[in-house]
Amino acid sequence: MPILSKTKSLLSSVHFNLKVQSLPDRVYLREVMLPSMAKTKPENVLLAGTRRYTRRYPSFFAANDTVVWTLDFDPSAARFGNGPFHRTGDHCEVDQIFESVRFDVIHLNGILGFGIDTPDQVERMTEACHRALNTNGHIMIGWDSDRTTDPAENPTIISRFEHSKFADLPARHAVTGLGGYDHVFDWFRRTD
């Protein structure tokens, strides 16, 4: 690849990264959600979905309090994960990928409609996350209203989880994102 093409590609990547980081949902995530999560000092957290704009997310948590695991289905995204705590795999198999780990929090932002698309996939992901969470553990599902149906109305999700606040965060927080569609953050607590 000629140097000019490489330079254009790098500049395009940096521009996209800056654009995504400036979106209202990403600002809320960085300025409100991640700091609030970190204050609870969970032992194990899973941040699902890694990209250039997510690579600093693990640094919100104190290393002596929390092990931050990352997961992405795309092997090329591993470079943005949390080093030795990153895994590549299917979000529908989170309990198998992290067989010996139980999470206090699983953070799934932008997964529904972007890889977990069918009702069967949502059901498999829900069941796997339920098994991977500690009793009373929490799952956060961030979703775009133009890409998927409301998880708080999904029978599989509500049969395994209670829609409820987490720490000082509300059960639901929505921000208007790209194209005027809402990006919604929903918290659910594991029920047995």
Short mmCIF file of N, CA, C and O in Angstrom, two decimals, residues 39-146:
data_model
loop_
_atom_site.label_atom_id
_atom_site.label_comp_id
_atom_site.label_asym_id
_atom_site.label_seq_id
_atom_site.Cartn_x
_atom_site.Cartn_y
_atom_site.Cartn_z
N LYS A 39 -17.08 3.08 40.77
CA LYS A 39 -17.26 3.39 42.20
C LYS A 39 -17.80 2.22 43.00
O LYS A 39 -17.58 2.13 44.20
N THR A 40 -18.49 1.31 42.35
CA THR A 40 -19.05 0.15 43.06
C THR A 40 -17.99 -0.91 43.34
O THR A 40 -18.26 -1.87 44.05
N LYS A 41 -16.81 -0.76 42.75
CA LYS A 41 -15.67 -1.68 42.93
C LYS A 41 -16.04 -3.15 42.67
O LYS A 41 -15.80 -4.02 43.51
N PRO A 42 -16.60 -3.43 41.50
CA PRO A 42 -16.92 -4.82 41.20
C PRO A 42 -15.63 -5.63 41.06
O PRO A 42 -14.59 -5.11 40.68
N GLU A 43 -15.72 -6.91 41.38
CA GLU A 43 -14.53 -7.76 41.28
C GLU A 43 -14.19 -8.09 39.83
O GLU A 43 -13.04 -8.00 39.42
N ASN A 44 -15.19 -8.46 39.05
CA ASN A 44 -15.00 -8.79 37.63
C ASN A 44 -16.05 -8.09 36.79
O ASN A 44 -17.25 -8.20 37.08
N VAL A 45 -15.58 -7.41 35.74
CA VAL A 45 -16.46 -6.70 34.80
C VAL A 45 -16.13 -7.19 33.41
O VAL A 45 -14.96 -7.40 33.07
N LEU A 46 -17.15 -7.37 32.60
CA LEU A 46 -16.95 -7.68 31.19
C LEU A 46 -17.45 -6.51 30.35
O LEU A 46 -18.61 -6.11 30.46
N LEU A 47 -16.55 -5.97 29.53
CA LEU A 47 -16.91 -4.94 28.56
C LEU A 47 -16.91 -5.61 27.19
O LEU A 47 -15.85 -5.99 26.68
N ALA A 48 -18.08 -5.80 26.63
CA ALA A 48 -18.21 -6.51 25.36
C ALA A 48 -18.22 -5.52 24.20
O ALA A 48 -18.91 -4.51 24.25
N GLY A 49 -17.44 -5.83 23.19
CA GLY A 49 -17.31 -4.98 22.02
C GLY A 49 -16.11 -4.07 22.18
O GLY A 49 -16.10 -3.21 23.06
N THR A 50 -15.08 -4.28 21.39
CA THR A 50 -13.87 -3.46 21.48
C THR A 50 -13.58 -2.81 20.13
O THR A 50 -13.63 -3.46 19.09
N ARG A 51 -13.29 -1.55 20.20
CA ARG A 51 -12.87 -0.77 19.03
C ARG A 51 -11.88 0.28 19.54
O ARG A 51 -11.71 0.48 20.74
N ARG A 52 -11.29 0.99 18.61
CA ARG A 52 -10.31 2.03 18.97
C ARG A 52 -10.89 2.99 20.02
O ARG A 52 -10.23 3.36 20.98
N TYR A 53 -12.15 3.38 19.87
CA TYR A 53 -12.76 4.35 20.77
C TYR A 53 -13.14 3.76 22.13
O TYR A 53 -13.57 4.47 23.02
N THR A 54 -12.97 2.44 22.34
CA THR A 54 -13.27 1.83 23.64
C THR A 54 -12.01 1.42 24.40
O THR A 54 -12.10 0.96 25.53
N ARG A 55 -10.86 1.57 23.80
CA ARG A 55 -9.64 1.01 24.40
C ARG A 55 -9.27 1.60 25.75
O ARG A 55 -8.58 0.97 26.53
N ARG A 56 -9.73 2.79 26.08
CA ARG A 56 -9.42 3.39 27.38
C ARG A 56 -10.47 3.07 28.46
O ARG A 56 -10.29 3.42 29.62
N TYR A 57 -11.54 2.42 28.10
CA TYR A 57 -12.60 2.12 29.06
C TYR A 57 -12.12 1.33 30.27
O TYR A 57 -12.53 1.63 31.40
N PRO A 58 -11.25 0.34 30.13
CA PRO A 58 -10.79 -0.39 31.32
C PRO A 58 -10.07 0.50 32.34
O PRO A 58 -10.09 0.21 33.54
N SER A 59 -9.48 1.60 31.89
CA SER A 59 -8.72 2.47 32.80
C SER A 59 -9.61 3.22 33.80
O SER A 59 -9.11 3.82 34.75
N PHE A 60 -10.92 3.17 33.61
CA PHE A 60 -11.83 3.79 34.58
C PHE A 60 -11.87 3.01 35.90
O PHE A 60 -12.28 3.55 36.92
N PHE A 61 -11.47 1.76 35.86
CA PHE A 61 -11.55 0.89 37.03
C PHE A 61 -10.18 0.76 37.68
O PHE A 61 -9.17 0.62 36.99
N ALA A 62 -10.14 0.79 39.01
CA ALA A 62 -8.89 0.62 39.75
C ALA A 62 -8.44 -0.84 39.61
O ALA A 62 -9.20 -1.75 39.95
N ALA A 63 -7.22 -1.04 39.16
CA ALA A 63 -6.71 -2.39 38.90
C ALA A 63 -6.67 -3.25 40.16
O ALA A 63 -6.82 -4.47 40.07
N ASN A 64 -6.50 -2.64 41.32
CA ASN A 64 -6.47 -3.44 42.56
C ASN A 64 -7.87 -3.80 43.06
O ASN A 64 -8.01 -4.62 43.96
N ASP A 65 -8.92 -3.22 42.46
CA ASP A 65 -10.30 -3.53 42.84
C ASP A 65 -10.99 -4.44 41.83
O ASP A 65 -11.79 -5.29 42.20
N THR A 66 -10.72 -4.21 40.55
CA THR A 66 -11.52 -4.81 39.48
C THR A 66 -10.66 -5.40 38.37
O THR A 66 -9.73 -4.75 37.91
N VAL A 67 -11.01 -6.60 37.97
CA VAL A 67 -10.43 -7.17 36.75
C VAL A 67 -11.42 -6.85 35.63
O VAL A 67 -12.60 -7.23 35.71
N VAL A 68 -10.94 -6.14 34.62
CA VAL A 68 -11.79 -5.77 33.49
C VAL A 68 -11.45 -6.69 32.32
O VAL A 68 -10.35 -6.64 31.77
N TRP A 69 -12.41 -7.52 31.98
CA TRP A 69 -12.30 -8.42 30.85
C TRP A 69 -12.93 -7.77 29.64
O TRP A 69 -13.90 -7.01 29.77
N THR A 70 -12.42 -8.03 28.45
CA THR A 70 -13.02 -7.52 27.22
C THR A 70 -13.26 -8.69 26.27
O THR A 70 -12.58 -9.71 26.33
N LEU A 71 -14.26 -8.52 25.41
CA LEU A 71 -14.65 -9.56 24.47
C LEU A 71 -15.11 -8.93 23.17
O LEU A 71 -15.82 -7.93 23.18
N ASP A 72 -14.67 -9.52 22.06
CA ASP A 72 -15.17 -9.12 20.75
C ASP A 72 -15.13 -10.34 19.84
O ASP A 72 -14.25 -11.19 19.98
N PHE A 73 -16.09 -10.43 18.92
CA PHE A 73 -16.13 -11.56 18.00
C PHE A 73 -15.09 -11.43 16.89
O PHE A 73 -14.70 -12.39 16.26
N ASP A 74 -14.60 -10.21 16.65
CA ASP A 74 -13.66 -9.93 15.56
C ASP A 74 -12.22 -10.05 16.06
O ASP A 74 -11.80 -9.26 16.91
N PRO A 75 -11.45 -11.01 15.55
CA PRO A 75 -10.07 -11.16 16.01
C PRO A 75 -9.21 -9.91 15.82
O PRO A 75 -8.33 -9.64 16.64
N SER A 76 -9.50 -9.10 14.80
CA SER A 76 -8.69 -7.90 14.57
C SER A 76 -8.96 -6.81 15.62
O SER A 76 -8.17 -5.87 15.75
N ALA A 77 -10.04 -6.94 16.38
CA ALA A 77 -10.35 -5.97 17.43
C ALA A 77 -9.61 -6.24 18.73
O ALA A 77 -9.66 -5.44 19.66
N ALA A 78 -8.90 -7.36 18.80
CA ALA A 78 -8.19 -7.73 20.03
C ALA A 78 -7.18 -6.66 20.44
O ALA A 78 -6.95 -6.44 21.63
N ARG A 79 -6.60 -5.97 19.49
CA ARG A 79 -5.61 -4.93 19.82
C ARG A 79 -6.21 -3.78 20.64
O ARG A 79 -5.48 -3.02 21.26
N PHE A 80 -7.53 -3.66 20.62
CA PHE A 80 -8.20 -2.61 21.40
C PHE A 80 -8.75 -3.15 22.72
O PHE A 80 -9.33 -2.41 23.50
N GLY A 81 -8.59 -4.44 22.96
CA GLY A 81 -9.06 -5.06 24.19
C GLY A 81 -8.10 -4.83 25.34
O GLY A 81 -7.09 -4.13 25.21
N ASN A 82 -8.40 -5.43 26.47
CA ASN A 82 -7.62 -5.21 27.68
C ASN A 82 -6.50 -6.26 27.84
O ASN A 82 -6.47 -7.01 28.81
N GLY A 83 -5.61 -6.29 26.87
CA GLY A 83 -4.41 -7.12 26.92
C GLY A 83 -4.69 -8.57 27.27
O GLY A 83 -5.46 -9.25 26.60
N PRO A 84 -4.07 -9.05 28.37
CA PRO A 84 -4.23 -10.46 28.72
C PRO A 84 -5.64 -10.82 29.19
O PRO A 84 -5.97 -12.00 29.33
N PHE A 85 -6.48 -9.82 29.41
CA PHE A 85 -7.85 -10.07 29.85
C PHE A 85 -8.85 -9.98 28.70
O PHE A 85 -10.05 -9.93 28.92
N HIS A 86 -8.33 -9.96 27.47
CA HIS A 86 -9.21 -9.92 26.29
C HIS A 86 -9.41 -11.32 25.74
O HIS A 86 -8.49 -12.14 25.73
N ARG A 87 -10.61 -11.58 25.26
CA ARG A 87 -10.93 -12.84 24.60
C ARG A 87 -11.66 -12.53 23.28
O ARG A 87 -12.38 -11.54 23.18
N THR A 88 -11.48 -13.41 22.32
CA THR A 88 -12.19 -13.33 21.04
C THR A 88 -13.22 -14.45 21.03
O THR A 88 -12.88 -15.59 21.32
N GLY A 89 -14.47 -14.10 20.73
CA GLY A 89 -15.49 -15.13 20.69
C GLY A 89 -16.88 -14.57 20.54
O GLY A 89 -17.09 -13.36 20.48
N ASP A 90 -17.82 -15.47 20.50
CA ASP A 90 -19.24 -15.19 20.29
C ASP A 90 -19.88 -14.76 21.61
O ASP A 90 -19.77 -15.45 22.62
N HIS A 91 -20.57 -13.64 21.59
CA HIS A 91 -21.23 -13.14 22.80
C HIS A 91 -22.31 -14.11 23.30
O HIS A 91 -22.70 -14.04 24.46
N CYS A 92 -22.77 -14.98 22.44
CA CYS A 92 -23.76 -15.99 22.84
C CYS A 92 -23.12 -17.14 23.60
O CYS A 92 -23.83 -18.04 24.06
N GLU A 93 -21.81 -17.12 23.75
CA GLU A 93 -21.09 -18.17 24.46
C GLU A 93 -20.23 -17.60 25.59
O GLU A 93 -19.23 -18.19 25.98
N VAL A 94 -20.63 -16.45 26.11
CA VAL A 94 -19.83 -15.77 27.13
C VAL A 94 -19.56 -16.66 28.35
O VAL A 94 -18.48 -16.62 28.93
N ASP A 95 -20.51 -17.48 28.73
CA ASP A 95 -20.33 -18.36 29.88
C ASP A 95 -19.30 -19.45 29.61
O ASP A 95 -18.62 -19.91 30.53
N GLN A 96 -19.15 -19.85 28.36
CA GLN A 96 -18.16 -20.86 28.01
C GLN A 96 -16.77 -20.23 27.80
O GLN A 96 -15.76 -20.81 28.18
N ILE A 97 -16.75 -19.04 27.21
CA ILE A 97 -15.48 -18.35 26.98
C ILE A 97 -14.82 -18.00 28.31
O ILE A 97 -13.61 -18.12 28.46
N PHE A 98 -15.62 -17.58 29.26
CA PHE A 98 -15.12 -17.20 30.60
C PHE A 98 -15.61 -18.25 31.61
O PHE A 98 -16.20 -17.90 32.62
N GLU A 99 -15.34 -19.49 31.33
CA GLU A 99 -15.87 -20.59 32.11
C GLU A 99 -15.56 -20.50 33.60
O GLU A 99 -16.39 -20.83 34.45
N SER A 100 -14.38 -20.02 33.96
CA SER A 100 -13.99 -19.98 35.38
C SER A 100 -14.19 -18.60 36.01
O SER A 100 -13.76 -18.37 37.15
N VAL A 101 -14.82 -17.67 35.31
CA VAL A 101 -15.03 -16.31 35.81
C VAL A 101 -16.52 -16.06 35.98
O VAL A 101 -17.31 -16.44 35.12
N ARG A 102 -16.89 -15.43 37.08
CA ARG A 102 -18.26 -14.97 37.27
C ARG A 102 -18.19 -13.46 37.41
O ARG A 102 -17.38 -12.92 38.16
N PHE A 103 -19.07 -12.79 36.69
CA PHE A 103 -19.03 -11.34 36.61
C PHE A 103 -20.04 -10.68 37.55
O PHE A 103 -21.12 -11.20 37.78
N ASP A 104 -19.65 -9.53 38.07
CA ASP A 104 -20.56 -8.68 38.81
C ASP A 104 -21.35 -7.81 37.84
O ASP A 104 -22.50 -7.47 38.10
N VAL A 105 -20.69 -7.43 36.73
CA VAL A 105 -21.31 -6.58 35.72
C VAL A 105 -20.88 -7.06 34.33
O VAL A 105 -19.70 -7.29 34.09
N ILE A 106 -21.86 -7.18 33.44
CA ILE A 106 -21.60 -7.41 32.02
C ILE A 106 -22.16 -6.20 31.28
O ILE A 106 -23.34 -5.86 31.42
N HIS A 107 -21.31 -5.56 30.52
CA HIS A 107 -21.64 -4.32 29.82
C HIS A 107 -21.67 -4.61 28.32
O HIS A 107 -20.64 -4.85 27.70
N LEU A 108 -22.88 -4.63 27.75
CA LEU A 108 -23.08 -4.95 26.33
C LEU A 108 -23.59 -3.70 25.62
O LEU A 108 -24.79 -3.46 25.59
N ASN A 109 -22.72 -2.93 25.07
CA ASN A 109 -23.14 -1.71 24.39
C ASN A 109 -22.97 -1.87 22.89
O ASN A 109 -21.87 -2.18 22.42
N GLY A 110 -24.06 -1.68 22.16
CA GLY A 110 -24.00 -1.75 20.71
C GLY A 110 -23.84 -3.16 20.17
O GLY A 110 -23.26 -3.36 19.10
N ILE A 111 -24.35 -4.14 20.89
CA ILE A 111 -24.26 -5.53 20.45
C ILE A 111 -25.55 -5.94 19.73
O ILE A 111 -25.51 -6.54 18.66
N LEU A 112 -26.71 -5.57 20.30
CA LEU A 112 -27.99 -5.90 19.66
C LEU A 112 -28.11 -5.10 18.36
O LEU A 112 -27.95 -3.89 18.35
N GLY A 113 -28.39 -5.81 17.29
CA GLY A 113 -28.50 -5.15 15.99
C GLY A 113 -27.17 -5.02 15.28
O GLY A 113 -27.11 -4.57 14.14
N PHE A 114 -26.10 -5.41 15.96
CA PHE A 114 -24.76 -5.34 15.37
C PHE A 114 -24.03 -6.66 15.65
O PHE A 114 -22.93 -6.68 16.20
N GLY A 115 -24.65 -7.75 15.28
CA GLY A 115 -24.05 -9.06 15.50
C GLY A 115 -24.99 -10.01 16.23
O GLY A 115 -25.02 -11.20 15.96
N ILE A 116 -25.71 -9.48 17.19
CA ILE A 116 -26.77 -10.25 17.86
C ILE A 116 -28.07 -9.69 17.28
O ILE A 116 -28.58 -8.67 17.73
N ASP A 117 -28.57 -10.38 16.24
CA ASP A 117 -29.64 -9.81 15.43
C ASP A 117 -30.96 -10.56 15.47
O ASP A 117 -32.01 -9.97 15.30
N THR A 118 -30.90 -11.87 15.66
CA THR A 118 -32.12 -12.67 15.58
C THR A 118 -32.65 -12.97 16.98
O THR A 118 -31.90 -12.92 17.96
N PRO A 119 -33.94 -13.29 17.09
CA PRO A 119 -34.48 -13.67 18.40
C PRO A 119 -33.72 -14.84 19.03
O PRO A 119 -33.49 -14.85 20.24
N ASP A 120 -33.29 -15.80 18.22
CA ASP A 120 -32.53 -16.93 18.74
C ASP A 120 -31.19 -16.46 19.34
O ASP A 120 -30.78 -16.92 20.41
N GLN A 121 -30.52 -15.54 18.65
CA GLN A 121 -29.25 -15.02 19.16
C GLN A 121 -29.46 -14.26 20.46
O GLN A 121 -28.67 -14.39 21.40
N VAL A 122 -30.50 -13.45 20.53
CA VAL A 122 -30.79 -12.71 21.76
C VAL A 122 -31.06 -13.67 22.90
O VAL A 122 -30.55 -13.50 24.02
N GLU A 123 -31.82 -14.73 22.63
CA GLU A 123 -32.11 -15.72 23.67
C GLU A 123 -30.83 -16.42 24.14
O GLU A 123 -30.60 -16.56 25.34
N ARG A 124 -29.99 -16.83 23.20
CA ARG A 124 -28.73 -17.50 23.56
C ARG A 124 -27.81 -16.58 24.35
O ARG A 124 -27.19 -16.98 25.33
N MET A 125 -27.71 -15.31 23.92
CA MET A 125 -26.88 -14.35 24.63
C MET A 125 -27.41 -14.11 26.04
O MET A 125 -26.64 -14.07 27.01
N THR A 126 -28.72 -13.98 26.17
CA THR A 126 -29.34 -13.74 27.47
C THR A 126 -29.06 -14.89 28.42
O THR A 126 -28.66 -14.69 29.57
N GLU A 127 -29.26 -16.10 27.96
CA GLU A 127 -29.03 -17.29 28.80
C GLU A 127 -27.56 -17.39 29.20
O GLU A 127 -27.23 -17.69 30.35
N ALA A 128 -26.65 -17.16 28.25
CA ALA A 128 -25.22 -17.24 28.53
C ALA A 128 -24.80 -16.17 29.54
O ALA A 128 -24.03 -16.45 30.47
N CYS A 129 -25.30 -14.96 29.39
CA CYS A 129 -24.96 -13.89 30.33
C CYS A 129 -25.53 -14.19 31.71
O CYS A 129 -24.87 -13.93 32.72
N HIS A 130 -26.74 -14.72 31.77
CA HIS A 130 -27.34 -15.08 33.05
C HIS A 130 -26.45 -16.08 33.78
O HIS A 130 -26.18 -15.94 34.98
N ARG A 131 -25.96 -17.09 33.06
CA ARG A 131 -25.09 -18.09 33.67
C ARG A 131 -23.73 -17.50 34.07
O ARG A 131 -23.10 -17.97 35.02
N ALA A 132 -23.26 -16.50 33.35
CA ALA A 132 -21.93 -15.91 33.61
C ALA A 132 -21.93 -14.88 34.73
O ALA A 132 -20.86 -14.49 35.20
N LEU A 133 -23.11 -14.45 35.17
CA LEU A 133 -23.20 -13.43 36.22
C LEU A 133 -23.29 -14.05 37.61
O LEU A 133 -23.87 -15.12 37.80
N ASN A 134 -22.72 -13.34 38.59
CA ASN A 134 -22.94 -13.70 39.99
C ASN A 134 -24.40 -13.47 40.33
O ASN A 134 -25.10 -12.71 39.66
N THR A 135 -24.86 -14.10 41.41
CA THR A 135 -26.20 -13.83 41.91
C THR A 135 -26.32 -12.33 42.17
O THR A 135 -25.42 -11.72 42.72
N ASN A 136 -27.40 -11.74 41.74
CA ASN A 136 -27.64 -10.29 41.83
C ASN A 136 -26.68 -9.46 40.99
O ASN A 136 -26.58 -8.25 41.17
N GLY A 137 -25.98 -10.10 40.04
CA GLY A 137 -25.14 -9.36 39.10
C GLY A 137 -26.00 -8.55 38.15
O GLY A 137 -27.22 -8.77 38.03
N HIS A 138 -25.38 -7.61 37.47
CA HIS A 138 -26.10 -6.71 36.57
C HIS A 138 -25.58 -6.83 35.14
O HIS A 138 -24.39 -7.04 34.92
N ILE A 139 -26.50 -6.61 34.23
CA ILE A 139 -26.15 -6.53 32.81
C ILE A 139 -26.66 -5.20 32.30
O ILE A 139 -27.75 -4.76 32.66
N MET A 140 -25.83 -4.53 31.50
CA MET A 140 -26.25 -3.29 30.85
C MET A 140 -26.32 -3.58 29.36
O MET A 140 -25.37 -4.08 28.78
N ILE A 141 -27.47 -3.28 28.78
CA ILE A 141 -27.66 -3.46 27.34
C ILE A 141 -27.86 -2.08 26.73
O ILE A 141 -28.84 -1.40 27.02
N GLY A 142 -26.90 -1.67 25.91
CA GLY A 142 -27.00 -0.41 25.17
C GLY A 142 -27.45 -0.74 23.75
O GLY A 142 -26.85 -1.58 23.09
N TRP A 143 -28.50 -0.08 23.30
CA TRP A 143 -29.08 -0.43 22.01
C TRP A 143 -29.61 0.80 21.28
O TRP A 143 -29.91 1.82 21.89
N ASP A 144 -29.68 0.69 19.96
CA ASP A 144 -30.20 1.76 19.11
C ASP A 144 -31.64 1.46 18.73
O ASP A 144 -31.95 0.37 18.24
N SER A 145 -32.51 2.44 18.92
CA SER A 145 -33.94 2.21 18.69
C SER A 145 -34.29 1.92 17.23
O SER A 145 -35.33 1.35 16.96
N ASP A 146 -33.39 2.26 16.33
CA ASP A 146 -33.65 1.96 14.92
C ASP A 146 -33.07 0.62 14.48
O ASP A 146 -33.27 0.19 13.35
#
